XYZ file of C-alpha atoms in Angstrom:
327
model
C 0.000 0.000 0.000
C 1.401 3.461 -0.833
C 2.961 5.064 2.207
C 0.767 8.169 2.044
C -2.458 6.204 2.459
C -3.973 5.869 5.930
C -1.682 8.588 7.198
C -2.729 9.471 10.751
C -0.817 12.743 10.796
C -1.386 16.232 9.440
C 1.130 16.991 6.717
C 2.298 20.244 5.164
C 3.321 20.364 1.504
C 5.079 23.338 -0.103
C 4.204 24.014 -3.748
C 7.278 23.814 -5.978
C 8.021 25.725 -9.170
C 6.869 22.926 -11.490
C 3.393 22.882 -9.913
C 2.728 26.620 -10.127
C -0.612 27.402 -11.743
C -2.199 23.979 -11.247
C -5.729 23.779 -9.894
C -5.752 22.635 -6.272
C -7.833 19.525 -7.030
C -5.490 18.423 -9.838
C -2.463 19.075 -7.636
C -3.854 16.941 -4.798
C -4.997 14.169 -7.161
C -1.394 13.970 -8.411
C 0.202 14.175 -4.949
C -2.236 11.804 -3.203
C -2.066 8.936 -5.663
C -4.516 6.172 -4.771
C -6.797 8.433 -2.736
C -10.258 8.523 -4.335
C -11.131 11.772 -6.055
C -14.404 11.934 -4.088
C -12.404 11.884 -0.833
C -10.107 14.651 -2.066
C -13.058 16.871 -2.974
C -14.651 16.134 0.410
C -11.622 17.314 2.418
C -11.381 20.445 0.242
C -15.089 21.292 0.661
C -14.962 20.706 4.414
C -12.099 23.180 4.823
C -9.696 20.542 6.122
C -7.259 21.412 3.340
C -5.808 24.850 4.062
C -3.547 27.089 1.999
C -1.269 29.342 4.016
C -3.669 28.704 6.942
C -6.718 29.927 4.975
C -9.535 28.143 3.158
C -9.037 27.260 -0.486
C -11.328 26.118 -3.301
C -10.917 23.127 -5.610
C -10.528 25.352 -8.669
C -8.104 27.827 -7.067
C -4.626 27.846 -8.622
C -1.626 27.054 -6.423
C 1.314 29.472 -6.368
C 5.028 29.087 -5.745
C 5.726 28.660 -2.031
C 2.114 28.010 -0.998
C 1.994 25.799 2.100
C -0.866 23.313 1.949
C -2.165 21.589 5.055
C -3.271 18.018 4.319
C -5.447 16.420 7.026
C -5.014 12.832 8.250
C -6.351 10.462 5.594
C -7.966 7.239 6.760
C -9.384 4.946 4.120
C -11.454 1.797 4.332
C -10.030 -1.634 3.522
C -12.060 -1.615 0.300
C -10.344 1.597 -0.839
C -6.944 0.228 0.203
C -7.636 -2.903 -1.823
C -8.606 -0.783 -4.840
C -5.369 1.191 -4.533
C -3.420 -2.071 -4.454
C -5.201 -3.306 -7.605
C -4.343 -0.864 -10.375
C -6.357 -0.141 -13.478
C -6.021 -2.536 -16.420
C -3.552 -1.173 -18.997
C -5.136 0.310 -22.088
C -4.000 2.438 -25.003
C -6.409 4.732 -26.852
C -6.375 5.857 -30.503
C -3.542 8.365 -30.930
C -4.299 11.534 -32.896
C -0.939 13.230 -32.240
C 2.140 12.413 -30.168
C 5.640 13.765 -29.640
C 8.017 14.121 -26.685
C 5.933 16.874 -25.046
C 2.348 15.635 -25.163
C -0.134 13.388 -26.895
C -3.726 13.737 -28.063
C -6.067 10.761 -27.994
C -9.549 10.072 -29.313
C -11.441 9.284 -26.101
C -14.437 7.001 -26.573
C -17.758 7.869 -24.948
C -18.527 6.106 -21.675
C -14.951 6.241 -20.359
C -14.117 8.668 -17.545
C -10.932 10.691 -17.907
C -9.880 9.708 -14.356
C -11.087 7.630 -11.438
C -13.316 8.956 -8.654
C -16.996 9.579 -7.921
C -17.895 5.903 -8.173
C -15.489 5.203 -11.041
C -12.533 2.979 -10.158
C -10.288 4.215 -12.942
C -10.282 6.272 -16.105
C -8.211 7.072 -19.169
C -5.209 8.454 -17.304
C -4.872 5.515 -14.894
C -5.166 3.015 -17.750
C -2.581 4.812 -19.870
C -0.139 4.995 -16.962
C -0.442 1.230 -16.588
C -0.005 0.744 -20.339
C 3.129 2.936 -20.318
C 5.018 2.015 -17.132
C 8.227 3.658 -18.397
C 6.614 7.054 -18.977
C 8.160 9.614 -16.643
C 4.937 11.613 -16.490
C 1.421 11.399 -17.889
C -0.993 14.116 -16.746
C -4.371 15.268 -18.032
C -4.195 18.743 -19.556
C -7.981 19.196 -19.408
C -11.140 17.120 -18.962
C -14.026 15.757 -20.959
C -17.311 14.534 -19.533
C -17.512 10.771 -19.338
C -20.299 10.714 -21.957
C -18.359 12.952 -24.395
C -16.058 11.494 -27.051
C -13.168 13.082 -28.885
C -9.916 14.964 -28.414
C -8.204 14.733 -25.045
C -4.692 16.065 -24.364
C -2.216 14.350 -22.046
C 1.106 15.976 -21.126
C 4.346 13.986 -20.988
C 6.402 16.758 -19.372
C 5.575 19.177 -16.554
C 6.705 22.130 -18.672
C 4.286 21.058 -21.435
C 1.490 20.568 -18.884
C 1.908 24.111 -17.580
C 2.240 25.656 -21.057
C -0.885 23.903 -22.337
C -2.951 24.627 -19.232
C -1.907 28.277 -19.462
C -3.282 28.363 -23.016
C -6.597 26.886 -21.886
C -6.828 29.284 -18.939
C -5.965 32.347 -21.038
C -8.538 31.289 -23.690
C -5.830 30.982 -26.345
C -7.096 27.636 -27.610
C -9.994 27.027 -29.963
C -12.064 24.043 -28.807
C -14.875 23.099 -31.175
C -17.436 20.385 -30.536
C -20.009 18.745 -32.797
C -23.401 18.198 -31.217
C -26.902 17.261 -32.330
C -29.707 19.231 -30.722
C -33.475 18.964 -30.721
C -35.190 21.563 -32.911
C -34.268 24.011 -35.676
C -31.501 26.171 -34.205
C -31.933 29.813 -35.332
C -28.939 30.772 -37.492
C -28.925 34.298 -36.030
C -28.189 32.932 -32.536
C -24.409 32.744 -32.667
C -23.171 33.772 -29.222
C -24.265 32.400 -25.833
C -22.748 34.577 -23.117
C -24.389 33.450 -19.887
C -22.805 32.893 -16.470
C -23.016 29.400 -15.015
C -23.371 28.326 -11.409
C -22.462 24.909 -9.991
C -24.615 23.328 -7.297
C -25.233 19.921 -5.715
C -28.357 17.785 -5.782
C -29.526 16.297 -2.458
C -27.666 13.072 -3.272
C -24.422 15.011 -3.750
C -24.364 14.838 -7.569
C -23.055 17.959 -9.272
C -25.240 20.061 -11.568
C -24.841 23.372 -13.373
C -27.392 26.055 -14.264
C -27.502 29.414 -16.021
C -27.595 32.263 -13.524
C -27.775 36.063 -13.538
C -24.872 38.396 -14.210
C -25.093 39.806 -10.690
C -24.697 36.406 -9.014
C -21.280 36.498 -7.257
C -21.002 32.714 -7.665
C -21.691 32.838 -11.408
C -18.765 32.127 -13.752
C -18.777 33.941 -17.088
C -19.221 31.377 -19.861
C -19.103 31.966 -23.625
C -20.116 29.520 -26.362
C -20.028 30.341 -30.088
C -22.581 28.412 -32.145
C -22.610 27.711 -35.892
C -25.175 25.616 -37.769
C -23.374 22.774 -39.564
C -26.407 20.952 -40.936
C -30.147 20.795 -40.495
C -31.822 17.424 -40.218
C -35.532 17.007 -40.709
C -37.905 15.006 -38.587
C -37.144 11.335 -38.109
C -39.575 8.406 -38.261
C -41.018 7.682 -34.850
C -39.653 10.923 -33.349
C -42.131 13.446 -34.792
C -44.072 13.732 -31.551
C -41.011 14.560 -29.455
C -39.025 16.486 -32.096
C -41.559 17.995 -34.538
C -39.014 20.543 -35.816
C -36.349 17.941 -36.462
C -32.733 18.293 -35.344
C -29.720 20.536 -35.973
C -26.059 19.546 -36.114
C -24.053 22.349 -34.497
C -20.407 23.349 -34.283
C -19.914 24.855 -30.826
C -16.646 26.606 -29.978
C -16.155 27.307 -26.295
C -14.163 30.327 -25.175
C -14.402 29.240 -21.539
C -14.148 25.698 -20.233
C -16.825 25.480 -17.558
C -18.278 22.224 -16.281
C -21.135 21.031 -18.562
C -20.978 24.398 -20.362
C -22.237 23.351 -23.801
C -24.891 21.049 -22.369
C -26.349 23.739 -20.097
C -26.071 26.620 -22.569
C -27.892 24.713 -25.319
C -30.557 23.253 -23.019
C -31.186 26.681 -21.474
C -31.678 28.117 -24.984
C -34.383 25.484 -25.555
C -32.363 23.117 -27.753
C -31.185 20.216 -25.559
C -28.500 17.834 -26.790
C -29.791 14.496 -28.094
C -29.147 11.796 -25.526
C -28.106 14.119 -22.686
C -29.213 12.301 -19.532
C -28.687 15.291 -17.214
C -30.034 18.325 -19.042
C -31.823 16.804 -22.038
C -35.381 15.979 -23.056
C -35.891 12.683 -21.247
C -38.936 11.580 -23.255
C -37.064 12.234 -26.504
C -33.984 10.443 -25.171
C -36.081 7.353 -24.478
C -37.303 7.302 -28.076
C -33.801 8.007 -29.421
C -32.525 5.056 -27.423
C -35.122 2.793 -29.022
C -34.045 4.134 -32.435
C -30.406 3.282 -31.746
C -28.782 6.392 -30.204
C -27.380 4.956 -26.985
C -25.234 7.917 -25.898
C -25.128 11.698 -25.729
C -24.356 13.328 -29.077
C -21.424 15.523 -28.020
C -17.987 15.119 -29.595
C -14.770 17.108 -29.069
C -14.047 17.541 -32.758
C -11.339 20.115 -33.346
C -8.681 21.817 -31.243
C -6.486 24.751 -32.273
C -3.506 25.500 -30.061
C 0.159 26.472 -30.026
C 2.670 23.669 -29.532
C 3.918 23.937 -25.922
C 7.586 23.716 -26.992
C 7.905 25.022 -30.555
C 5.042 27.560 -30.163
C 3.998 26.753 -33.741
C 0.232 26.688 -34.469
C -1.279 23.221 -34.382
C -4.743 22.052 -35.396
C -5.972 18.622 -34.300
C -9.194 17.053 -35.508
C -10.940 13.746 -35.001
C -14.081 12.866 -36.935
C -17.354 11.652 -35.482
C -17.368 8.032 -34.325
C -19.540 5.637 -36.333
C -22.397 5.592 -33.818
C -22.825 9.382 -34.196
C -21.934 9.716 -37.867
C -24.918 7.604 -38.892
C -27.199 10.128 -37.166
C -25.457 13.229 -38.499
C -25.613 11.966 -42.082
C -29.342 11.229 -42.106
C -31.472 13.185 -44.543
């Protein structure tokens, strides 16, 4: 069992230069390997993790010299057993790879990392598949139900450079999504703040809020109509105006941003089990759409080492392409 698990003592960790700018939750997930993500978020929310003796949020960025207080961590035998049984090794389709980072085509239904009831995700499986890799760290996240481009850093310098680009909105992230209804071509910009909250069972949700809400995070989505699809047999009752295939470029990377923005506008994503049209989803499932139609399609960025412009793209998987190509 890793030595840091079931530690009965308070520990203090000083943030080093290579970790500057990381979100607190990502920093702790990396430092406390084997500790479930849900446990890490719990000790942050409860205030047991302190930064320079003050409270700190999961999405706050750590700075050089910050002193983090880590409370005693006691885990059940089941969690200890899980930590002792690593994820099965798995490689994913490679879209791009060099010495600095790699981009994979993540399939739908696979979490990017373990936690919240998921034993392991992409990053744990890739670490097992590449035991000689000095470092493999997620640059950003995708929802479990979303497919497409996911970046993984192979060097800390590349991780910081790429995350800086995402934070400074210097990347162009475009998704393909199928929504219920005929999206109005004039509606091109969704600039609405989003607010995260918890359901009674502890599950996270997001909603559009007002500009004067201090907890609202500014969120911007740019929408372009890619293709209009008419009504589909058996779905006329639930989608009388047919469907629209959209290209959505996000200028901010908020949790569930595209899903909430589109649903709030009255055009929910086909197959979205959190914010979608549940009656329509049931009929779509019977017709063969077994997942949410949201795909991380294209990513424009600067290479973290050479600084040259780079454009990555991965086409729709077969189970979505057959829907997008319908007349």
